[in-house]
XYZ file of C-alpha atoms in Angstrom:
726
model
C -2.954 -6.859 -19.844
C -5.823 -9.309 -20.164
C -3.979 -11.428 -22.748
C -1.332 -12.665 -20.321
C -0.929 -16.400 -20.674
C -0.080 -18.790 -17.887
C 3.648 -19.417 -17.739
C 5.936 -21.391 -15.465
C 7.545 -18.488 -13.642
C 4.226 -16.771 -12.856
C 2.743 -19.960 -11.421
C 5.835 -20.697 -9.333
C 5.914 -17.196 -7.843
C 2.188 -17.222 -7.174
C 2.220 -20.614 -5.467
C 5.186 -19.798 -3.259
C 3.398 -16.666 -2.014
C -0.023 -18.269 -1.567
C 0.909 -21.704 -0.226
C 4.279 -21.411 1.543
C 5.946 -19.075 4.027
C 9.087 -18.551 1.942
C 10.117 -14.973 1.207
C 9.796 -14.207 -2.512
C 11.539 -11.659 -4.726
C 9.422 -11.178 -7.848
C 11.449 -9.511 -10.562
C 11.482 -9.281 -14.330
C 12.028 -6.990 -17.260
C 9.771 -4.033 -17.960
C 6.402 -5.174 -19.288
C 6.491 -8.730 -17.905
C 3.329 -8.307 -15.834
C 4.650 -7.992 -12.263
C 1.840 -5.630 -11.224
C -0.814 -7.810 -12.838
C 0.473 -10.864 -10.981
C 0.420 -8.974 -7.688
C -3.244 -8.107 -8.206
C -4.010 -11.785 -8.814
C -2.211 -12.789 -5.632
C -4.062 -10.218 -3.533
C -7.404 -11.473 -4.855
C -6.635 -15.095 -4.035
C -4.692 -14.998 -0.773
C -6.309 -15.680 2.581
C -3.296 -14.258 4.402
C -3.433 -10.972 6.267
C -1.364 -8.679 4.054
C -0.188 -5.086 3.875
C 1.049 -3.427 0.664
C 3.886 -0.918 1.025
C 6.326 1.085 -1.092
C 9.362 3.269 -0.339
C 7.812 6.585 -1.517
C 4.452 8.296 -1.116
C 3.580 8.340 -4.823
C 4.609 4.706 -5.280
C 2.489 3.750 -2.254
C -0.604 5.565 -3.584
C -0.148 3.937 -7.001
C 0.236 0.521 -5.381
C -2.846 1.088 -3.228
C -0.846 0.845 -0.026
C 1.192 2.814 2.503
C 4.813 3.855 2.836
C 7.201 1.666 4.784
C 8.149 4.591 6.994
C 4.565 5.370 7.964
C 3.671 1.724 8.638
C 6.680 1.037 10.848
C 7.485 4.558 12.050
C 11.022 4.377 10.692
C 13.260 7.419 11.322
C 14.378 9.415 8.299
C 17.975 8.533 9.054
C 20.377 5.688 8.307
C 20.184 2.447 10.274
C 23.339 0.899 11.711
C 22.878 -2.863 12.240
C 25.261 -3.017 15.213
C 25.549 -1.052 18.449
C 27.966 1.709 17.486
C 28.200 5.072 19.220
C 30.832 6.431 16.867
C 28.387 7.913 14.342
C 26.489 11.201 14.255
C 23.115 10.574 16.009
C 21.536 13.217 13.775
C 22.161 10.991 10.756
C 22.362 7.441 12.122
C 20.490 5.187 14.558
C 20.842 1.630 15.865
C 18.383 -0.968 17.195
C 18.120 0.585 20.660
C 17.440 4.063 19.304
C 14.964 2.559 16.816
C 12.982 1.024 19.688
C 12.892 4.377 21.510
C 11.617 6.109 18.378
C 8.866 3.569 17.667
C 6.181 4.205 20.276
C 3.492 1.930 18.847
C 0.026 1.998 20.377
C -1.854 -1.211 21.154
C -3.800 -1.113 17.885
C -0.604 -0.915 15.809
C 0.953 -3.763 17.791
C -2.118 -5.941 17.232
C -1.999 -5.091 13.530
C 1.628 -6.175 13.218
C 0.959 -9.309 15.261
C -1.724 -10.420 12.795
C 0.386 -9.638 9.735
C 1.148 -12.712 7.600
C 2.417 -11.176 4.364
C 4.267 -7.886 3.869
C 4.442 -6.710 0.249
C 7.052 -4.144 -0.774
C 6.750 -2.664 -4.266
C 9.650 -0.873 -6.013
C 12.042 -2.911 -3.852
C 15.055 -1.825 -5.898
C 14.783 1.606 -4.232
C 14.872 0.198 -0.676
C 18.332 0.409 0.887
C 19.915 -2.503 2.757
C 19.911 -0.644 6.077
C 16.173 0.128 5.799
C 15.554 -3.561 5.110
C 17.404 -4.522 8.287
C 15.446 -1.894 10.243
C 12.205 -3.491 9.004
C 13.461 -6.878 10.159
C 14.515 -5.536 13.571
C 11.143 -3.823 14.086
C 9.061 -6.891 13.281
C 11.192 -9.214 15.419
C 10.921 -6.919 18.426
C 7.220 -6.070 18.167
C 6.131 -9.647 17.406
C 8.429 -11.182 20.069
C 9.666 -13.529 17.363
C 13.358 -14.084 16.610
C 12.760 -15.416 13.083
C 13.591 -13.214 10.085
C 11.039 -10.389 9.857
C 9.423 -11.726 13.024
C 7.992 -14.670 11.101
C 6.251 -12.455 8.520
C 6.486 -13.622 4.907
C 7.810 -11.019 2.472
C 6.911 -10.530 -1.179
C 9.203 -7.909 -2.654
C 8.691 -6.704 -6.214
C 10.834 -4.720 -8.608
C 13.553 -4.712 -11.226
C 17.098 -4.143 -9.985
C 18.159 -3.168 -13.503
C 15.915 -0.099 -13.386
C 15.596 2.123 -10.301
C 18.364 1.886 -7.694
C 18.648 3.064 -4.065
C 19.528 6.716 -3.520
C 22.573 7.045 -1.256
C 24.411 10.294 -0.559
C 28.209 10.084 -0.585
C 28.675 10.778 3.129
C 26.128 8.063 3.957
C 27.663 5.594 1.508
C 31.013 5.846 3.303
C 29.402 4.618 6.520
C 27.094 2.053 4.903
C 30.040 0.422 3.141
C 31.437 -0.520 6.559
C 28.436 -2.782 7.164
C 27.108 -3.661 3.712
C 28.613 -4.913 0.453
C 26.210 -2.673 -1.474
C 23.219 -0.439 -0.713
C 20.834 -2.885 -2.441
C 18.321 -4.717 -0.263
C 19.753 -8.121 -1.228
C 22.953 -7.275 0.658
C 21.098 -6.603 3.913
C 22.046 -8.900 6.776
C 18.551 -10.392 7.016
C 18.081 -11.094 3.306
C 21.506 -12.683 2.902
C 20.497 -15.485 5.258
C 16.804 -15.725 4.408
C 17.033 -18.379 1.641
C 14.409 -16.502 -0.335
C 12.937 -17.686 -3.622
C 13.851 -15.364 -6.485
C 11.566 -15.577 -9.512
C 12.235 -13.614 -12.689
C 9.316 -13.266 -15.087
C 10.622 -13.876 -18.591
C 7.759 -13.227 -21.013
C 7.521 -9.610 -22.197
C 4.011 -8.378 -23.015
C 4.761 -4.713 -23.693
C 6.831 -5.292 -26.842
C 6.041 -7.830 -29.530
C 8.943 -7.268 -31.963
C 11.537 -9.950 -31.221
C 14.359 -7.766 -32.559
C 13.455 -4.984 -30.123
C 13.016 -7.434 -27.236
C 16.474 -8.912 -27.906
C 18.082 -5.454 -27.971
C 16.366 -4.456 -24.727
C 17.500 -7.684 -23.059
C 21.087 -7.082 -24.101
C 21.033 -3.510 -22.764
C 19.364 -4.572 -19.508
C 22.030 -7.201 -18.864
C 24.886 -4.918 -19.909
C 25.801 -7.108 -22.880
C 24.733 -4.857 -25.751
C 27.153 -5.116 -28.670
C 27.892 -2.490 -31.297
C 25.372 -4.063 -33.666
C 22.533 -3.449 -31.193
C 23.733 0.106 -30.523
C 23.916 0.812 -34.266
C 20.388 -0.485 -34.751
C 19.050 1.858 -32.055
C 20.991 4.770 -33.542
C 19.241 4.255 -36.882
C 16.314 5.998 -35.174
C 18.342 9.192 -34.622
C 16.819 12.377 -36.059
C 17.756 16.041 -35.745
C 14.294 17.156 -36.902
C 12.079 15.523 -34.273
C 8.537 16.878 -34.032
C 8.135 17.545 -30.302
C 4.563 18.739 -30.672
C 3.024 15.355 -31.444
C 5.103 12.897 -29.424
C 6.145 12.583 -25.792
C 9.791 13.266 -25.029
C 11.688 11.382 -22.341
C 14.548 13.331 -20.840
C 16.933 12.832 -17.947
C 16.225 16.015 -15.976
C 13.118 17.579 -14.422
C 14.111 21.076 -15.535
C 14.435 20.008 -19.149
C 11.041 18.266 -19.140
C 9.435 21.289 -17.468
C 10.985 23.668 -19.961
C 9.684 21.677 -22.940
C 6.177 21.479 -21.465
C 6.066 25.201 -20.620
C 7.401 26.190 -24.015
C 4.876 24.094 -25.936
C 2.003 25.267 -23.717
C 2.895 28.929 -24.310
C 2.747 28.388 -28.076
C -0.961 27.647 -27.818
C -3.174 30.709 -28.242
C -6.085 29.194 -26.312
C -6.976 30.337 -22.814
C -5.281 28.813 -19.754
C -7.434 26.867 -17.322
C -6.143 26.344 -13.798
C -7.724 23.257 -12.275
C -7.384 22.738 -8.532
C -7.562 19.365 -6.841
C -9.979 18.730 -3.997
C -8.084 17.289 -1.051
C -9.897 15.878 1.974
C -8.695 14.256 5.161
C -5.081 13.082 5.365
C -3.376 13.165 1.992
C 0.192 14.409 2.133
C 1.587 16.645 -0.588
C 4.519 14.343 -1.353
C 1.962 11.679 -2.299
C -0.012 13.796 -4.802
C -0.147 11.890 -8.116
C 0.078 15.158 -10.080
C 0.180 18.892 -9.314
C -2.518 20.200 -6.994
C -3.112 22.976 -9.540
C -2.646 21.997 -13.171
C -2.597 24.482 -16.052
C -4.235 23.146 -19.202
C -5.293 24.606 -22.553
C -7.304 23.399 -25.495
C -4.710 21.890 -27.848
C -2.390 20.793 -25.032
C -0.783 17.399 -25.295
C -1.523 15.401 -22.160
C -0.864 11.999 -20.705
C -3.249 9.944 -18.590
C -1.697 9.005 -15.262
C -3.911 6.078 -14.263
C -5.999 3.296 -15.750
C -9.728 3.736 -16.303
C -11.976 1.150 -14.640
C -13.739 0.461 -17.954
C -10.539 0.723 -20.041
C -11.431 4.036 -21.721
C -7.820 5.064 -21.133
C -4.671 3.657 -19.575
C -1.701 4.941 -17.610
C 0.584 6.521 -20.222
C -1.991 7.080 -22.993
C -1.278 10.289 -24.944
C -3.880 12.649 -26.379
C -4.782 16.276 -27.104
C -7.324 18.391 -25.281
C -10.162 19.450 -27.578
C -12.512 21.024 -25.020
C -12.424 22.135 -21.397
C -15.680 22.478 -19.471
C -16.418 22.969 -15.805
C -17.064 19.298 -15.052
C -15.159 17.501 -17.791
C -12.374 17.695 -20.348
C -12.432 16.160 -23.816
C -9.214 14.464 -24.917
C -8.670 13.054 -28.401
C -6.279 10.112 -28.457
C -3.820 9.086 -31.150
C -6.394 6.533 -32.248
C -8.787 9.354 -33.160
C -11.233 8.517 -30.375
C -12.353 11.395 -28.143
C -12.703 10.611 -24.441
C -14.736 12.617 -21.944
C -12.490 12.850 -18.897
C -13.865 13.614 -15.450
C -11.974 14.145 -12.195
C -11.075 10.898 -10.467
C -10.359 10.046 -6.858
C -7.150 8.711 -5.383
C -7.443 7.301 -1.884
C -5.006 7.474 0.978
C -5.515 4.399 3.115
C -4.305 3.003 6.397
C -4.321 -0.615 7.462
C -6.249 -1.490 10.595
C -7.196 -4.679 12.372
C -10.878 -5.587 12.448
C -11.296 -6.414 16.131
C -14.001 -8.997 15.470
C -12.758 -10.954 12.456
C -9.042 -10.484 13.147
C -8.556 -9.565 9.481
C -6.391 -6.680 8.353
C -8.530 -4.229 6.380
C -7.940 -0.971 4.534
C -9.631 2.179 5.775
C -9.763 5.405 3.795
C -8.332 8.429 5.630
C -8.020 10.943 2.803
C -8.833 11.587 -0.833
C -7.310 13.537 -3.713
C -9.684 14.397 -6.555
C -8.148 15.773 -9.733
C -8.149 15.185 -13.476
C -5.911 12.159 -14.221
C -3.826 14.201 -16.651
C -0.351 15.682 -16.929
C 1.219 17.806 -19.664
C 2.980 15.346 -21.907
C 5.230 16.972 -24.420
C 7.975 15.770 -22.070
C 8.473 13.692 -18.924
C 11.558 12.470 -17.078
C 12.751 8.911 -17.504
C 12.217 8.424 -13.767
C 8.548 9.478 -13.913
C 7.958 7.304 -16.966
C 8.574 4.202 -14.844
C 5.821 1.666 -15.483
C 4.330 3.549 -18.451
C 3.920 2.396 -22.043
C 3.978 4.656 -25.135
C 3.386 4.019 -28.817
C 5.691 6.880 -29.875
C 8.610 8.304 -27.884
C 11.326 10.903 -28.464
C 14.387 10.079 -26.352
C 16.400 13.138 -25.349
C 19.036 11.361 -23.281
C 21.909 13.777 -23.667
C 23.593 14.306 -20.315
C 24.346 12.223 -17.268
C 23.396 8.570 -17.397
C 22.659 6.515 -14.308
C 22.662 2.752 -13.966
C 19.752 1.269 -15.912
C 18.541 4.636 -17.214
C 18.952 3.801 -20.896
C 17.055 0.531 -20.477
C 14.150 2.222 -18.656
C 13.885 4.890 -21.356
C 13.973 2.488 -24.306
C 11.610 -0.032 -22.736
C 8.829 2.553 -22.380
C 8.134 2.223 -26.119
C 6.177 -0.611 -27.707
C 8.265 -0.841 -30.870
C 11.458 0.239 -32.584
C 9.435 2.089 -35.187
C 7.949 4.315 -32.466
C 11.375 5.482 -31.229
C 13.123 8.730 -32.159
C 16.549 9.660 -30.707
C 17.686 13.296 -30.520
C 21.242 12.228 -29.754
C 23.067 9.039 -30.551
C 24.018 6.564 -27.859
C 27.197 4.557 -27.426
C 28.245 1.488 -25.471
C 29.395 3.711 -22.597
C 25.745 4.688 -22.041
C 24.920 1.063 -21.235
C 25.610 1.354 -17.517
C 24.855 -1.681 -15.373
C 25.794 -2.156 -11.735
C 28.062 -5.194 -11.618
C 26.710 -6.071 -8.145
C 23.237 -6.463 -9.623
C 24.615 -8.604 -12.440
C 26.403 -10.882 -9.987
C 23.352 -11.227 -7.744
C 21.134 -12.087 -10.706
C 23.558 -14.658 -12.118
C 23.940 -16.367 -8.744
C 20.209 -16.565 -8.031
C 18.503 -18.471 -10.791
C 15.565 -20.812 -10.211
C 16.659 -24.299 -9.171
C 15.962 -27.018 -11.730
C 13.892 -28.895 -9.162
C 11.953 -25.797 -8.040
C 8.592 -27.595 -8.410
C 9.779 -30.313 -6.002
C 10.942 -27.639 -3.561
C 7.537 -25.966 -3.857
C 5.682 -29.162 -2.876
C 7.980 -29.673 0.112
C 7.463 -26.071 1.237
C 3.680 -26.394 0.853
C 3.701 -29.350 3.237
C 5.989 -27.516 5.657
C 3.697 -24.494 5.612
C 0.637 -26.607 6.322
C 2.375 -28.164 9.331
C 3.771 -24.819 10.452
C 0.300 -23.249 10.521
C -0.884 -25.984 12.898
C 2.125 -25.455 15.183
C 1.596 -21.682 15.191
C -1.988 -22.080 16.376
C -0.516 -23.053 19.752
C 1.804 -20.055 19.965
C 1.028 -17.667 22.834
C 3.942 -15.286 22.307
C 1.760 -12.642 20.654
C -0.207 -12.267 23.918
C 2.992 -11.143 25.622
C 3.448 -8.478 22.948
C 0.215 -6.869 24.217
C 0.749 -7.441 27.963
C 4.255 -5.923 27.909
C 3.293 -2.383 26.772
C 0.288 -2.359 29.151
C 2.589 -3.237 32.036
C 4.984 -0.475 30.963
C 2.071 1.969 30.823
C 1.164 1.171 34.440
C 4.760 1.415 35.651
C 5.264 4.795 33.989
C 1.923 6.245 35.166
C 0.925 8.116 38.312
C -2.295 6.096 38.776
C -3.837 5.636 42.196
C -3.292 2.249 43.842
C -0.338 1.813 41.515
C 1.298 -1.009 43.568
C -1.831 -3.162 43.196
C -1.873 -2.677 39.457
C 1.848 -3.403 39.148
C 1.446 -6.633 41.157
C -1.476 -7.715 38.951
C 0.521 -7.316 35.739
C 3.596 -8.940 37.273
C 1.615 -12.030 38.261
C -0.267 -12.081 34.966
C 2.982 -11.886 33.047
C 4.568 -14.694 35.083
C 1.565 -16.924 34.356
C 1.720 -16.082 30.678
C 5.469 -16.661 30.445
C 5.037 -20.083 32.055
C 2.324 -20.941 29.532
C 4.495 -19.698 26.658
C 7.272 -22.043 27.773
C 4.880 -24.997 27.775
C 3.379 -24.011 24.408
C 6.854 -23.709 22.881
C 7.669 -27.241 24.042
C 4.348 -28.458 22.628
C 5.084 -26.840 19.263
C 8.476 -28.592 19.195
C 6.736 -31.917 19.864
C 4.426 -31.324 16.909
C 7.432 -30.491 14.727
C 9.085 -33.773 15.748
C 5.887 -35.678 14.950
C 5.877 -34.237 11.432
C 9.506 -35.266 10.944
C 8.804 -38.852 12.056
C 7.184 -40.772 9.211
C 6.252 -43.594 11.595
C 3.801 -41.345 13.444
C 0.289 -41.326 12.019
C -1.643 -38.095 11.465
C -4.392 -39.368 13.783
C -1.898 -39.396 16.655
C -0.934 -35.786 15.859
C -4.590 -34.742 15.902
C -5.239 -36.514 19.224
C -2.302 -34.666 20.770
C -3.722 -31.404 19.370
C -7.107 -32.081 20.992
C -5.353 -32.734 24.308
C -3.375 -29.535 23.802
C -6.526 -27.523 23.105
C -8.142 -28.824 26.292
C -5.069 -27.967 28.346
C -4.309 -24.501 26.950
C -7.925 -23.296 26.924
C -8.260 -24.285 30.584
C -4.991 -22.567 31.508
C -5.858 -19.421 29.552
C -9.239 -19.232 31.264
C -7.979 -19.994 34.775
C -4.668 -18.138 34.768
C -5.433 -15.166 32.507
C -9.150 -14.535 31.896
C -10.454 -14.938 35.473
C -7.694 -12.837 37.119
C -8.256 -10.075 34.539
C -12.026 -10.051 35.143
C -11.533 -9.895 38.933
C -8.946 -7.118 38.669
C -11.117 -5.068 36.303
C -14.083 -5.391 38.680
C -12.159 -3.456 41.326
C -11.991 -0.396 39.074
C -15.216 -0.609 37.054
C -17.197 1.281 39.716
C -14.591 3.969 40.308
C -14.465 7.397 38.731
C -11.830 8.353 36.152
C -10.942 4.723 35.441
C -12.620 4.421 32.035
C -9.333 4.292 30.122
C -7.861 1.655 32.427
C -10.946 -0.569 32.497
C -11.224 -0.290 28.717
C -7.631 -1.553 28.385
C -8.456 -4.452 30.708
C -11.621 -5.271 28.743
C -9.575 -5.384 25.541
C -7.029 -7.606 27.275
C -9.790 -9.961 28.375
C -11.161 -10.016 24.812
C -7.668 -10.864 23.578
C -7.458 -13.882 25.881
C -10.947 -15.016 24.882
C -10.019 -14.596 21.237
C -7.074 -16.962 21.710
C -9.340 -19.520 23.410
C -11.793 -19.315 20.519
C -9.016 -19.647 17.932
C -7.749 -22.817 19.636
C -11.203 -24.372 19.487
C -11.458 -23.375 15.800
C -8.176 -24.903 14.551
C -8.406 -26.468 11.091
C -5.832 -28.943 9.726
C -5.993 -30.455 6.232
C -9.326 -28.656 5.771
C -10.915 -30.422 8.787
C -11.791 -29.045 12.207
C -9.524 -30.526 14.860
C -11.755 -30.020 17.929
C -15.234 -31.450 17.429
C -16.351 -31.807 21.060
C -18.327 -29.341 23.162
C -16.448 -26.221 24.128
C -15.878 -25.965 27.871
C -15.104 -22.241 27.864
C -17.302 -19.809 25.948
C -17.375 -16.042 26.294
C -21.138 -15.815 26.705
C -21.040 -12.328 28.203
C -19.756 -10.519 25.120
C -20.863 -12.754 22.265
C -23.827 -10.453 21.524
C -21.523 -7.443 21.711
C -19.203 -9.029 19.215
C -22.045 -9.500 16.735
C -23.033 -5.868 16.989
C -19.404 -4.811 16.649
C -19.076 -6.983 13.579
C -21.909 -5.100 11.900
C -20.524 -1.734 12.907
C -16.978 -2.549 11.849
C -17.747 -4.458 8.670
C -16.122 -3.229 5.501
C -17.826 -0.244 3.947
C -19.915 -1.004 0.906
C -19.829 1.184 -2.156
C -22.019 4.256 -1.725
C -22.478 3.734 2.013
C -20.964 7.093 2.924
C -23.511 8.889 0.728
C -26.361 6.937 2.321
C -25.251 7.952 5.806
C -25.097 11.621 4.792
C -28.519 11.427 3.116
C -30.145 9.775 6.142
C -28.705 12.414 8.484
C -30.052 15.137 6.185
C -33.494 13.542 6.327
C -33.263 13.731 10.117
C -33.105 17.517 9.717
C -29.393 17.970 10.449
C -27.511 20.811 8.775
C -24.491 20.204 6.551
C -22.160 21.595 9.201
C -23.595 19.274 11.877
C -23.358 16.256 9.530
C -19.700 17.058 8.825
C -18.933 17.456 12.531
C -20.679 14.273 13.637
C -19.138 12.239 10.829
C -15.652 13.665 11.345
C -15.438 14.707 7.690
C -14.517 17.972 6.026
C -17.467 20.246 5.219
C -16.333 20.279 1.571
C -16.751 16.490 1.472
C -20.346 16.706 2.727
C -21.020 19.510 0.244
C -19.745 17.286 -2.563
C -22.235 14.614 -1.428
C -25.060 17.118 -1.935
C -23.808 17.934 -5.422
C -24.367 14.247 -6.206
C -27.814 14.325 -4.512
C -28.829 17.363 -6.598
C -27.793 15.652 -9.834
C -29.817 12.599 -8.843
C -32.686 14.901 -7.732
C -32.759 13.255 -4.310
C -32.766 16.688 -2.672
C -33.926 20.150 -3.694
C -31.483 23.024 -3.925
C -33.894 25.000 -1.740
C -33.223 22.524 1.075
C -29.612 23.644 1.300
C -29.617 27.248 -0.029
C -31.847 30.188 0.729
C -34.358 30.852 -2.108
C -33.291 34.477 -2.641
C -29.663 33.390 -2.912
C -30.575 30.673 -5.422
C -32.576 33.156 -7.502
C -29.746 35.730 -7.689
C -27.052 33.150 -8.388
C -29.180 31.394 -11.013
C -29.579 34.620 -13.012
C -25.802 35.063 -13.160
C -25.238 31.386 -14.079
C -27.862 31.508 -16.863
C -26.389 34.720 -18.253
C -22.907 33.168 -18.357
C -23.386 29.554 -19.521
C -19.739 29.049 -20.578
C -18.129 30.623 -17.516
C -16.200 28.428 -15.089
C -16.696 28.622 -11.334
C -13.910 31.143 -10.811
C -15.437 33.518 -13.355
C -18.906 33.095 -11.858
C -17.504 33.813 -8.414
C -16.351 37.215 -9.613
C -19.758 38.054 -11.090
C -21.861 37.125 -8.057
C -23.640 40.004 -6.246
C -22.928 38.326 -2.907
C -20.212 36.233 -1.262
C -20.560 32.622 -2.355
C -18.653 29.363 -1.936
C -17.534 27.119 -4.793
C -19.887 24.406 -3.557
C -22.870 26.762 -3.741
C -21.921 27.798 -7.274
C -21.579 24.142 -8.228
C -25.082 23.458 -6.873
C -26.494 26.402 -8.807
C -24.913 25.262 -12.099
C -26.278 21.743 -11.554
C -29.727 23.260 -10.917
C -29.387 25.439 -14.028
C -28.459 22.437 -16.197
C -31.406 20.464 -14.853
C -33.768 23.332 -15.673
C -32.386 23.622 -19.196
C -32.705 19.884 -19.789
C -36.255 19.881 -18.500
C -35.349 17.199 -15.938
C -35.892 19.386 -12.879
C -38.829 18.328 -10.806
């Protein structure tokens, strides 16, 4: 969508997210560029953010994590008030939520550093889940503001997907909520969020079609619009050359199976390679896909170099071991190779304090799916040039709009059954919410005011010490619940430490209020505010050092020389680092792009500064290809593949795949990783059967072999045939 032009709504949404702390709901019709705008925001923001979605597949597609995994939310229904009258197997309240969420210190630190929480496909998130998110963040961050002071960017179209609520659950939810939609949650109702609807549609260019889609989306389609759509009805649709959108999984599956069986070519069963943690409910397509030459397929992701896009249709013309050829509607044949989807987790870099993504699992499979038919639900976000709509059957709210808006033009639409006005189903609660939440006429003025407020707020927050308590509290609980030796001494230490911290928090809260009053008083000059900040930095750094750092060092020294105290002393070391980190952050405060404290620092953590530098190198973000370099260097040290896998904590199949790459690049010899006699025997079979896939070769081998070994042998064979083998 590189042709997107700057427009008012996009700029307003972007600026509110980047330069204010207001919660933002980014919505808009299908094809208005919501995903593209999100990518822009993520590139430009300096805020610590986490991307989430309500389902596994949506999270993988968004490059994030599920809400439930991030916040350890129970798979039950949240009740916003203390109420024992409901089945505990189906419902939970704030107290039970806290018992369920046993966050470790690393997760707490992560949530403490979170500035911006992004939720994609927000229309699917129920009101009770939204309130559970709010409750979790307030409790963990020790912050009574909405979402614990975290800014939210929620994205989606309420006129498309809606929350799934079973009848027995709906009966209970209706006691507490006007509707199951997130906007009727208790926290959102009072959050004064900015709601920005993107207006410009980039998917369709025909104004007539755009107008019809708008009328259906808003529930205002008249008979004239319905009649125009019905002109595309046909009882002789050619299913073999166009994708069909239907309302049910079974129907889509039946069409795909039927069309696949008609092909006389041989079936190929292609299995995904899954490594690490990658849960089945997050797989972007089937782990084993059956494909044939002649099969109609759809690409399910965008290519980095734009060779194909998510939703592109084509036909398979050739299937080889390492690639598939697909001919698109444009007549261009694409060589398709397996691609990698990553499962990530968010972690806090202990040195920089930045939230970073770390890969914990991969799913490697061809980015294809049979595409004679797909459900309307699974077509969400896709764009097609030609579509057959088989919408006979049950209609849900927004379903007709989603189906129609997948197509670029009216001319590309074919209907197998006619529609009527009764098929235009819109939830009146969504209509009301949308009508009541339009952009204010003076939204630009509001934006400038909020920018200034955010700038001042950031300075005030630099003096907040509440997050330190969020770490001390669980450590104190750990000691109280343990059977450690000298337990009374440890309990007394944490009690005194906590009292000192709570006293400091009280003073810092008063100081923050003073700063807020200064900003409200136009008679007070900025220079006076900065002088007070310098005084505050001097005071709080001294108190942190005297009342928190020194007592922690002395307490840790009592246990550093004792046996079996490694875990405890490590926790104390991390606590000390946390206090030092706060001291350093106070000295480093920037306001209006200028450093506030320019004098010499009185307190410097000289002992661990060198350690921090080494940690920074070790924990820095992985560069592209680094994992292969590590494997290669370990191989050069003489370590076996099994030892490399064990020491790196990776699956053996992952390390074996690295060596497939090394063989292709001729960085290693096949005789380094396979016995010569085994290579010789396997090579004869591979040369005698040049068109056989790995499964067929496996059955012809005179000895037991792994798929990785066969892959190495075929790479070696191809190199020999090309004359490139050294």
